Amino acid sequence: MTERATAPTAGRVPGHATDRCRQIIAAARTLLEAEGPEAFTMRRLADSIGITAPSLYKHFPDKSSVLTALAGEVLRETAETLEAAESVDPGSFPALATAYRAYALAHPHLYLLTTARPVDATALPPGLQERAAAPLSRAVDGDQERARAAWAFAHGMVVLELNGRFPPGADLAAAWSAGIAAFVRAAPSEGSRASG
């Protein structure tokens, strides 16, 4: 049995394989977003771009490596989404939470599949995770624990919403507003910052 090639990582794809790897990731995303995670198999992916499964494995050794590349795409797009929201309303957690939710709801299968599993940070482009986290960190004045809690709130709300776990008739807009308000109220006042 021959060894499969080591997966190229997002942002570090060998020059001769860049176009093909991008084509594979684009096809994986299309398949996933159109048909959901059940349809996402390596054989279906290979068929969708007209190559054999062994040819696909020359670029990505397994499904996990494709999912890691997709997670990198989600992280990059999330960073861009949050940066755009921040540029319109600097330091606003409500603006970031609203943008985060809108992105996830626009890409439900992609969001759920790529955020439901651990991602090998070494397989992502350097600095991408930090870039995605930076707008939220700035919105909470660099308080890492508040940033984590705020992200957990937004992510948890999105996952529950996408999985249809709220009771019928639940006012999701009100729930989002209440959660956002809790983080805004939790911000230390200017006076307490100055005296601390």
PDB file of C-alpha atoms in Angstrom:
ATOM      1  CA  MET A   1       0.000   0.000   0.000  1.00  0.00           C
ATOM      2  CA  THR A   2       1.394   3.384  -0.939  1.00  0.00           C
ATOM      3  CA  GLU A   3       1.509   6.288   1.426  1.00  0.00           C
ATOM      4  CA  ARG A   4      -0.864   9.128   0.789  1.00  0.00           C
ATOM      5  CA  ALA A   5       0.623  12.575   0.318  1.00  0.00           C
ATOM      6  CA  THR A   6       0.725  14.929   3.228  1.00  0.00           C
ATOM      7  CA  ALA A   7      -2.144  17.386   2.985  1.00  0.00           C
ATOM      8  CA  PRO A   8      -1.256  20.829   1.791  1.00  0.00           C
ATOM      9  CA  THR A   9      -2.467  23.358   4.278  1.00  0.00           C
ATOM     10  CA  ALA A  10      -4.448  26.469   3.552  1.00  0.00           C
ATOM     11  CA  GLY A  11      -2.110  29.254   2.601  1.00  0.00           C
ATOM     12  CA  ARG A  12       0.852  26.863   2.232  1.00  0.00           C
ATOM     13  CA  VAL A  13      -0.132  24.853  -0.821  1.00  0.00           C
ATOM     14  CA  PRO A  14       2.748  23.873  -3.099  1.00  0.00           C
ATOM     15  CA  GLY A  15       2.846  26.112  -6.187  1.00  0.00           C
ATOM     16  CA  HIS A  16       2.081  23.377  -8.728  1.00  0.00           C
ATOM     17  CA  ALA A  17      -0.963  22.196  -6.748  1.00  0.00           C
ATOM     18  CA  THR A  18      -2.459  25.538  -5.773  1.00  0.00           C
ATOM     19  CA  ASP A  19      -5.068  25.724  -8.527  1.00  0.00           C
ATOM     20  CA  ARG A  20      -6.161  22.109  -8.083  1.00  0.00           C
ATOM     21  CA  CYS A  21      -6.321  22.432  -4.287  1.00  0.00           C
ATOM     22  CA  ARG A  22      -8.419  25.563  -4.589  1.00  0.00           C
ATOM     23  CA  GLN A  23     -10.682  23.772  -7.044  1.00  0.00           C
ATOM     24  CA  ILE A  24     -11.099  20.885  -4.610  1.00  0.00           C
ATOM     25  CA  ILE A  25     -11.902  23.183  -1.683  1.00  0.00           C
ATOM     26  CA  ALA A  26     -14.381  25.177  -3.777  1.00  0.00           C
ATOM     27  CA  ALA A  27     -16.083  21.955  -4.869  1.00  0.00           C
ATOM     28  CA  ALA A  28     -16.147  20.654  -1.294  1.00  0.00           C
ATOM     29  CA  ARG A  29     -17.765  23.849  -0.143  1.00  0.00           C
ATOM     30  CA  THR A  30     -20.357  23.797  -2.930  1.00  0.00           C
ATOM     31  CA  LEU A  31     -21.222  20.173  -2.192  1.00  0.00           C
ATOM     32  CA  LEU A  32     -21.443  20.777   1.534  1.00  0.00           C
ATOM     33  CA  GLU A  33     -23.513  23.951   1.314  1.00  0.00           C
ATOM     34  CA  ALA A  34     -25.891  22.554  -1.317  1.00  0.00           C
ATOM     35  CA  GLU A  35     -26.472  19.075   0.083  1.00  0.00           C
ATOM     36  CA  GLY A  36     -25.317  19.057   3.691  1.00  0.00           C
ATOM     37  CA  PRO A  37     -22.740  17.000   5.568  1.00  0.00           C
ATOM     38  CA  GLU A  38     -24.328  13.634   4.734  1.00  0.00           C
ATOM     39  CA  ALA A  39     -23.506  14.170   1.046  1.00  0.00           C
ATOM     40  CA  PHE A  40     -19.946  15.198   1.780  1.00  0.00           C
ATOM     41  CA  THR A  41     -17.745  12.186   1.048  1.00  0.00           C
ATOM     42  CA  MET A  42     -14.383  11.985  -0.661  1.00  0.00           C
ATOM     43  CA  ARG A  43     -15.903   9.935  -3.501  1.00  0.00           C
ATOM     44  CA  ARG A  44     -18.674  12.501  -4.073  1.00  0.00           C
ATOM     45  CA  LEU A  45     -16.095  15.262  -3.927  1.00  0.00           C
ATOM     46  CA  ALA A  46     -13.870  13.559  -6.504  1.00  0.00           C
ATOM     47  CA  ASP A  47     -16.867  12.903  -8.763  1.00  0.00           C
ATOM     48  CA  SER A  48     -17.995  16.525  -8.523  1.00  0.00           C
ATOM     49  CA  ILE A  49     -14.747  17.760 -10.068  1.00  0.00           C
ATOM     50  CA  GLY A  50     -14.289  14.873 -12.477  1.00  0.00           C
ATOM     51  CA  ILE A  51     -11.258  13.196 -10.944  1.00  0.00           C
ATOM     52  CA  THR A  52     -10.702   9.802  -9.388  1.00  0.00           C
ATOM     53  CA  ALA A  53     -10.538   9.329  -5.632  1.00  0.00           C
ATOM     54  CA  PRO A  54      -6.821   8.361  -5.836  1.00  0.00           C
ATOM     55  CA  SER A  55      -6.134  11.647  -7.642  1.00  0.00           C
ATOM     56  CA  LEU A  56      -7.974  13.513  -4.905  1.00  0.00           C
ATOM     57  CA  TYR A  57      -5.817  11.809  -2.268  1.00  0.00           C
ATOM     58  CA  LYS A  58      -2.701  13.208  -3.922  1.00  0.00           C
ATOM     59  CA  HIS A  59      -3.851  16.625  -2.723  1.00  0.00           C
ATOM     60  CA  PHE A  60      -5.733  15.781   0.481  1.00  0.00           C
ATOM     61  CA  PRO A  61      -4.990  12.485   2.252  1.00  0.00           C
ATOM     62  CA  ASP A  62      -8.384  12.214   3.924  1.00  0.00           C
ATOM     63  CA  LYS A  63     -11.681  13.916   4.644  1.00  0.00           C
ATOM     64  CA  SER A  64     -10.278  15.479   7.791  1.00  0.00           C
ATOM     65  CA  SER A  65      -7.667  17.403   5.803  1.00  0.00           C
ATOM     66  CA  VAL A  66     -10.381  18.795   3.518  1.00  0.00           C
ATOM     67  CA  LEU A  67     -12.406  19.832   6.562  1.00  0.00           C
ATOM     68  CA  THR A  68      -9.346  21.563   8.018  1.00  0.00           C
ATOM     69  CA  ALA A  69      -8.953  23.540   4.791  1.00  0.00           C
ATOM     70  CA  LEU A  70     -12.657  24.422   4.902  1.00  0.00           C
ATOM     71  CA  ALA A  71     -12.304  25.498   8.534  1.00  0.00           C
ATOM     72  CA  GLY A  72      -9.529  27.824   7.411  1.00  0.00           C
ATOM     73  CA  GLU A  73     -11.928  29.306   4.852  1.00  0.00           C
ATOM     74  CA  VAL A  74     -14.584  29.819   7.538  1.00  0.00           C
ATOM     75  CA  LEU A  75     -12.050  31.427   9.852  1.00  0.00           C
ATOM     76  CA  ARG A  76     -10.791  33.772   7.113  1.00  0.00           C
ATOM     77  CA  GLU A  77     -14.330  34.767   6.143  1.00  0.00           C
ATOM     78  CA  THR A  78     -15.299  35.233   9.781  1.00  0.00           C
ATOM     79  CA  ALA A  79     -12.307  37.531  10.248  1.00  0.00           C
ATOM     80  CA  GLU A  80     -13.342  39.536   7.181  1.00  0.00           C
ATOM     81  CA  THR A  81     -16.961  39.704   8.384  1.00  0.00           C
ATOM     82  CA  LEU A  82     -15.982  40.917  11.848  1.00  0.00           C
ATOM     83  CA  GLU A  83     -13.456  43.397  10.469  1.00  0.00           C
ATOM     84  CA  ALA A  84     -16.132  44.850   8.192  1.00  0.00           C
ATOM     85  CA  ALA A  85     -18.562  45.177  11.119  1.00  0.00           C
ATOM     86  CA  GLU A  86     -15.846  46.744  13.247  1.00  0.00           C
ATOM     87  CA  SER A  87     -14.993  49.282  10.549  1.00  0.00           C
ATOM     88  CA  VAL A  88     -18.608  50.475  10.531  1.00  0.00           C
ATOM     89  CA  ASP A  89     -19.067  50.481  14.313  1.00  0.00           C
ATOM     90  CA  PRO A  90     -15.673  50.286  16.100  1.00  0.00           C
ATOM     91  CA  GLY A  91     -15.690  48.631  19.517  1.00  0.00           C
ATOM     92  CA  SER A  92     -19.307  47.488  19.245  1.00  0.00           C
ATOM     93  CA  PHE A  93     -19.981  43.988  20.516  1.00  0.00           C
ATOM     94  CA  PRO A  94     -23.588  44.191  19.262  1.00  0.00           C
ATOM     95  CA  ALA A  95     -22.321  44.888  15.725  1.00  0.00           C
ATOM     96  CA  LEU A  96     -19.873  41.972  15.914  1.00  0.00           C
ATOM     97  CA  ALA A  97     -22.477  39.541  17.312  1.00  0.00           C
ATOM     98  CA  THR A  98     -24.975  40.536  14.628  1.00  0.00           C
ATOM     99  CA  ALA A  99     -22.408  40.067  11.859  1.00  0.00           C
ATOM    100  CA  TYR A 100     -21.257  36.729  13.308  1.00  0.00           C
ATOM    101  CA  ARG A 101     -24.815  35.423  13.433  1.00  0.00           C
ATOM    102  CA  ALA A 102     -25.581  36.610   9.895  1.00  0.00           C
ATOM    103  CA  TYR A 103     -22.481  34.841   8.538  1.00  0.00           C
ATOM    104  CA  ALA A 104     -23.307  31.557  10.290  1.00  0.00           C
ATOM    105  CA  LEU A 105     -26.952  31.625   9.191  1.00  0.00           C
ATOM    106  CA  ALA A 106     -25.880  32.277   5.599  1.00  0.00           C
ATOM    107  CA  HIS A 107     -23.590  29.183   5.648  1.00  0.00           C
ATOM    108  CA  PRO A 108     -25.272  26.730   8.042  1.00  0.00           C
ATOM    109  CA  HIS A 109     -23.782  23.413   6.871  1.00  0.00           C
ATOM    110  CA  LEU A 110     -20.313  24.860   6.471  1.00  0.00           C
ATOM    111  CA  TYR A 111     -20.443  26.608   9.850  1.00  0.00           C
ATOM    112  CA  LEU A 112     -21.734  23.586  11.778  1.00  0.00           C
ATOM    113  CA  LEU A 113     -19.402  21.046  10.209  1.00  0.00           C
ATOM    114  CA  THR A 114     -16.231  23.087  10.524  1.00  0.00           C
ATOM    115  CA  THR A 115     -16.870  24.341  14.065  1.00  0.00           C
ATOM    116  CA  ALA A 116     -17.978  20.987  15.478  1.00  0.00           C
ATOM    117  CA  ARG A 117     -14.523  19.454  15.504  1.00  0.00           C
ATOM    118  CA  PRO A 118     -11.046  20.343  16.723  1.00  0.00           C
ATOM    119  CA  VAL A 119      -8.868  22.022  14.124  1.00  0.00           C
ATOM    120  CA  ASP A 120      -5.121  21.577  13.930  1.00  0.00           C
ATOM    121  CA  ALA A 121      -3.968  25.179  14.346  1.00  0.00           C
ATOM    122  CA  THR A 122      -0.630  24.315  12.735  1.00  0.00           C
ATOM    123  CA  ALA A 123      -2.496  23.507   9.504  1.00  0.00           C
ATOM    124  CA  LEU A 124      -3.966  27.006   9.301  1.00  0.00           C
ATOM    125  CA  PRO A 125      -2.253  30.053   7.835  1.00  0.00           C
ATOM    126  CA  PRO A 126      -0.121  31.757  10.495  1.00  0.00           C
ATOM    127  CA  GLY A 127      -1.973  34.441  12.421  1.00  0.00           C
ATOM    128  CA  LEU A 128      -5.430  33.572  11.062  1.00  0.00           C
ATOM    129  CA  GLN A 129      -6.931  32.602  14.416  1.00  0.00           C
ATOM    130  CA  GLU A 130      -5.547  35.755  16.012  1.00  0.00           C
ATOM    131  CA  ARG A 131      -6.915  37.868  13.166  1.00  0.00           C
ATOM    132  CA  ALA A 132     -10.398  36.378  13.572  1.00  0.00           C
ATOM    133  CA  ALA A 133     -10.339  36.970  17.337  1.00  0.00           C
ATOM    134  CA  ALA A 134      -8.926  40.507  17.208  1.00  0.00           C
ATOM    135  CA  PRO A 135     -12.154  42.498  16.597  1.00  0.00           C
ATOM    136  CA  LEU A 136     -13.870  40.815  19.543  1.00  0.00           C
ATOM    137  CA  SER A 137     -10.819  41.286  21.736  1.00  0.00           C
ATOM    138  CA  ARG A 138     -10.795  44.985  20.890  1.00  0.00           C
ATOM    139  CA  ALA A 139     -14.530  45.270  21.627  1.00  0.00           C
ATOM    140  CA  VAL A 140     -13.974  43.958  25.169  1.00  0.00           C
ATOM    141  CA  ASP A 141     -10.859  46.044  25.801  1.00  0.00           C
ATOM    142  CA  GLY A 142      -8.514  43.079  25.499  1.00  0.00           C
ATOM    143  CA  ASP A 143     -10.123  41.102  28.336  1.00  0.00           C
ATOM    144  CA  GLN A 144      -9.388  37.573  27.118  1.00  0.00           C
ATOM    145  CA  GLU A 145     -11.867  35.846  29.428  1.00  0.00           C
ATOM    146  CA  ARG A 146     -14.714  38.182  28.464  1.00  0.00           C
ATOM    147  CA  ALA A 147     -13.822  37.675  24.809  1.00  0.00           C
ATOM    148  CA  ARG A 148     -14.015  33.892  25.247  1.00  0.00           C
ATOM    149  CA  ALA A 149     -17.327  34.156  27.078  1.00  0.00           C
ATOM    150  CA  ALA A 150     -18.740  36.493  24.424  1.00  0.00           C
ATOM    151  CA  TRP A 151     -17.638  34.154  21.646  1.00  0.00           C
ATOM    152  CA  ALA A 152     -19.135  31.173  23.508  1.00  0.00           C
ATOM    153  CA  PHE A 153     -22.434  33.050  23.796  1.00  0.00           C
ATOM    154  CA  ALA A 154     -22.536  33.904  20.078  1.00  0.00           C
ATOM    155  CA  HIS A 155     -21.387  30.449  18.962  1.00  0.00           C
ATOM    156  CA  GLY A 156     -23.773  28.654  21.309  1.00  0.00           C
ATOM    157  CA  MET A 157     -26.726  30.754  20.203  1.00  0.00           C
ATOM    158  CA  VAL A 158     -25.904  30.148  16.546  1.00  0.00           C
ATOM    159  CA  VAL A 159     -25.543  26.390  17.004  1.00  0.00           C
ATOM    160  CA  LEU A 160     -28.830  26.143  18.910  1.00  0.00           C
ATOM    161  CA  GLU A 161     -30.564  28.237  16.264  1.00  0.00           C
ATOM    162  CA  LEU A 162     -29.146  26.257  13.337  1.00  0.00           C
ATOM    163  CA  ASN A 163     -30.034  22.960  15.009  1.00  0.00           C
ATOM    164  CA  GLY A 164     -33.599  24.137  15.714  1.00  0.00           C
ATOM    165  CA  ARG A 165     -33.182  23.657  19.470  1.00  0.00           C
ATOM    166  CA  PHE A 166     -35.155  26.682  20.639  1.00  0.00           C
ATOM    167  CA  PRO A 167     -38.788  26.031  21.580  1.00  0.00           C
ATOM    168  CA  PRO A 168     -41.412  26.797  18.936  1.00  0.00           C
ATOM    169  CA  GLY A 169     -42.344  30.455  19.040  1.00  0.00           C
ATOM    170  CA  ALA A 170     -39.192  31.480  20.915  1.00  0.00           C
ATOM    171  CA  ASP A 171     -38.265  35.083  20.234  1.00  0.00           C
ATOM    172  CA  LEU A 172     -34.701  34.624  19.027  1.00  0.00           C
ATOM    173  CA  ALA A 173     -34.206  38.315  18.360  1.00  0.00           C
ATOM    174  CA  ALA A 174     -35.080  39.028  22.010  1.00  0.00           C
ATOM    175  CA  ALA A 175     -32.769  36.244  23.219  1.00  0.00           C
ATOM    176  CA  TRP A 176     -29.903  37.628  21.138  1.00  0.00           C
ATOM    177  CA  SER A 177     -30.586  41.147  22.388  1.00  0.00           C
ATOM    178  CA  ALA A 178     -30.621  39.971  26.019  1.00  0.00           C
ATOM    179  CA  GLY A 179     -27.325  38.122  25.621  1.00  0.00           C
ATOM    180  CA  ILE A 180     -25.671  41.010  23.836  1.00  0.00           C
ATOM    181  CA  ALA A 181     -26.907  43.440  26.492  1.00  0.00           C
ATOM    182  CA  ALA A 182     -25.393  41.262  29.223  1.00  0.00           C
ATOM    183  CA  PHE A 183     -21.961  41.607  27.642  1.00  0.00           C
ATOM    184  CA  VAL A 184     -22.360  45.302  27.021  1.00  0.00           C
ATOM    185  CA  ARG A 185     -23.426  45.859  30.651  1.00  0.00           C
ATOM    186  CA  ALA A 186     -20.503  43.725  31.826  1.00  0.00           C
ATOM    187  CA  ALA A 187     -18.043  46.226  30.391  1.00  0.00           C
ATOM    188  CA  PRO A 188     -16.151  48.045  33.152  1.00  0.00           C
ATOM    189  CA  SER A 189     -17.012  51.704  33.469  1.00  0.00           C
ATOM    190  CA  GLU A 190     -14.444  54.379  32.662  1.00  0.00           C
ATOM    191  CA  GLY A 191     -14.265  55.318  36.361  1.00  0.00           C
ATOM    192  CA  SER A 192     -13.560  51.792  37.547  1.00  0.00           C
ATOM    193  CA  ARG A 193     -10.872  51.369  34.894  1.00  0.00           C
ATOM    194  CA  ALA A 194      -9.186  54.579  35.960  1.00  0.00           C
ATOM    195  CA  SER A 195      -9.288  53.735  39.669  1.00  0.00           C
ATOM    196  CA  GLY A 196      -8.147  50.096  39.195  1.00  0.00           C
TER     197      GLY A 196
END
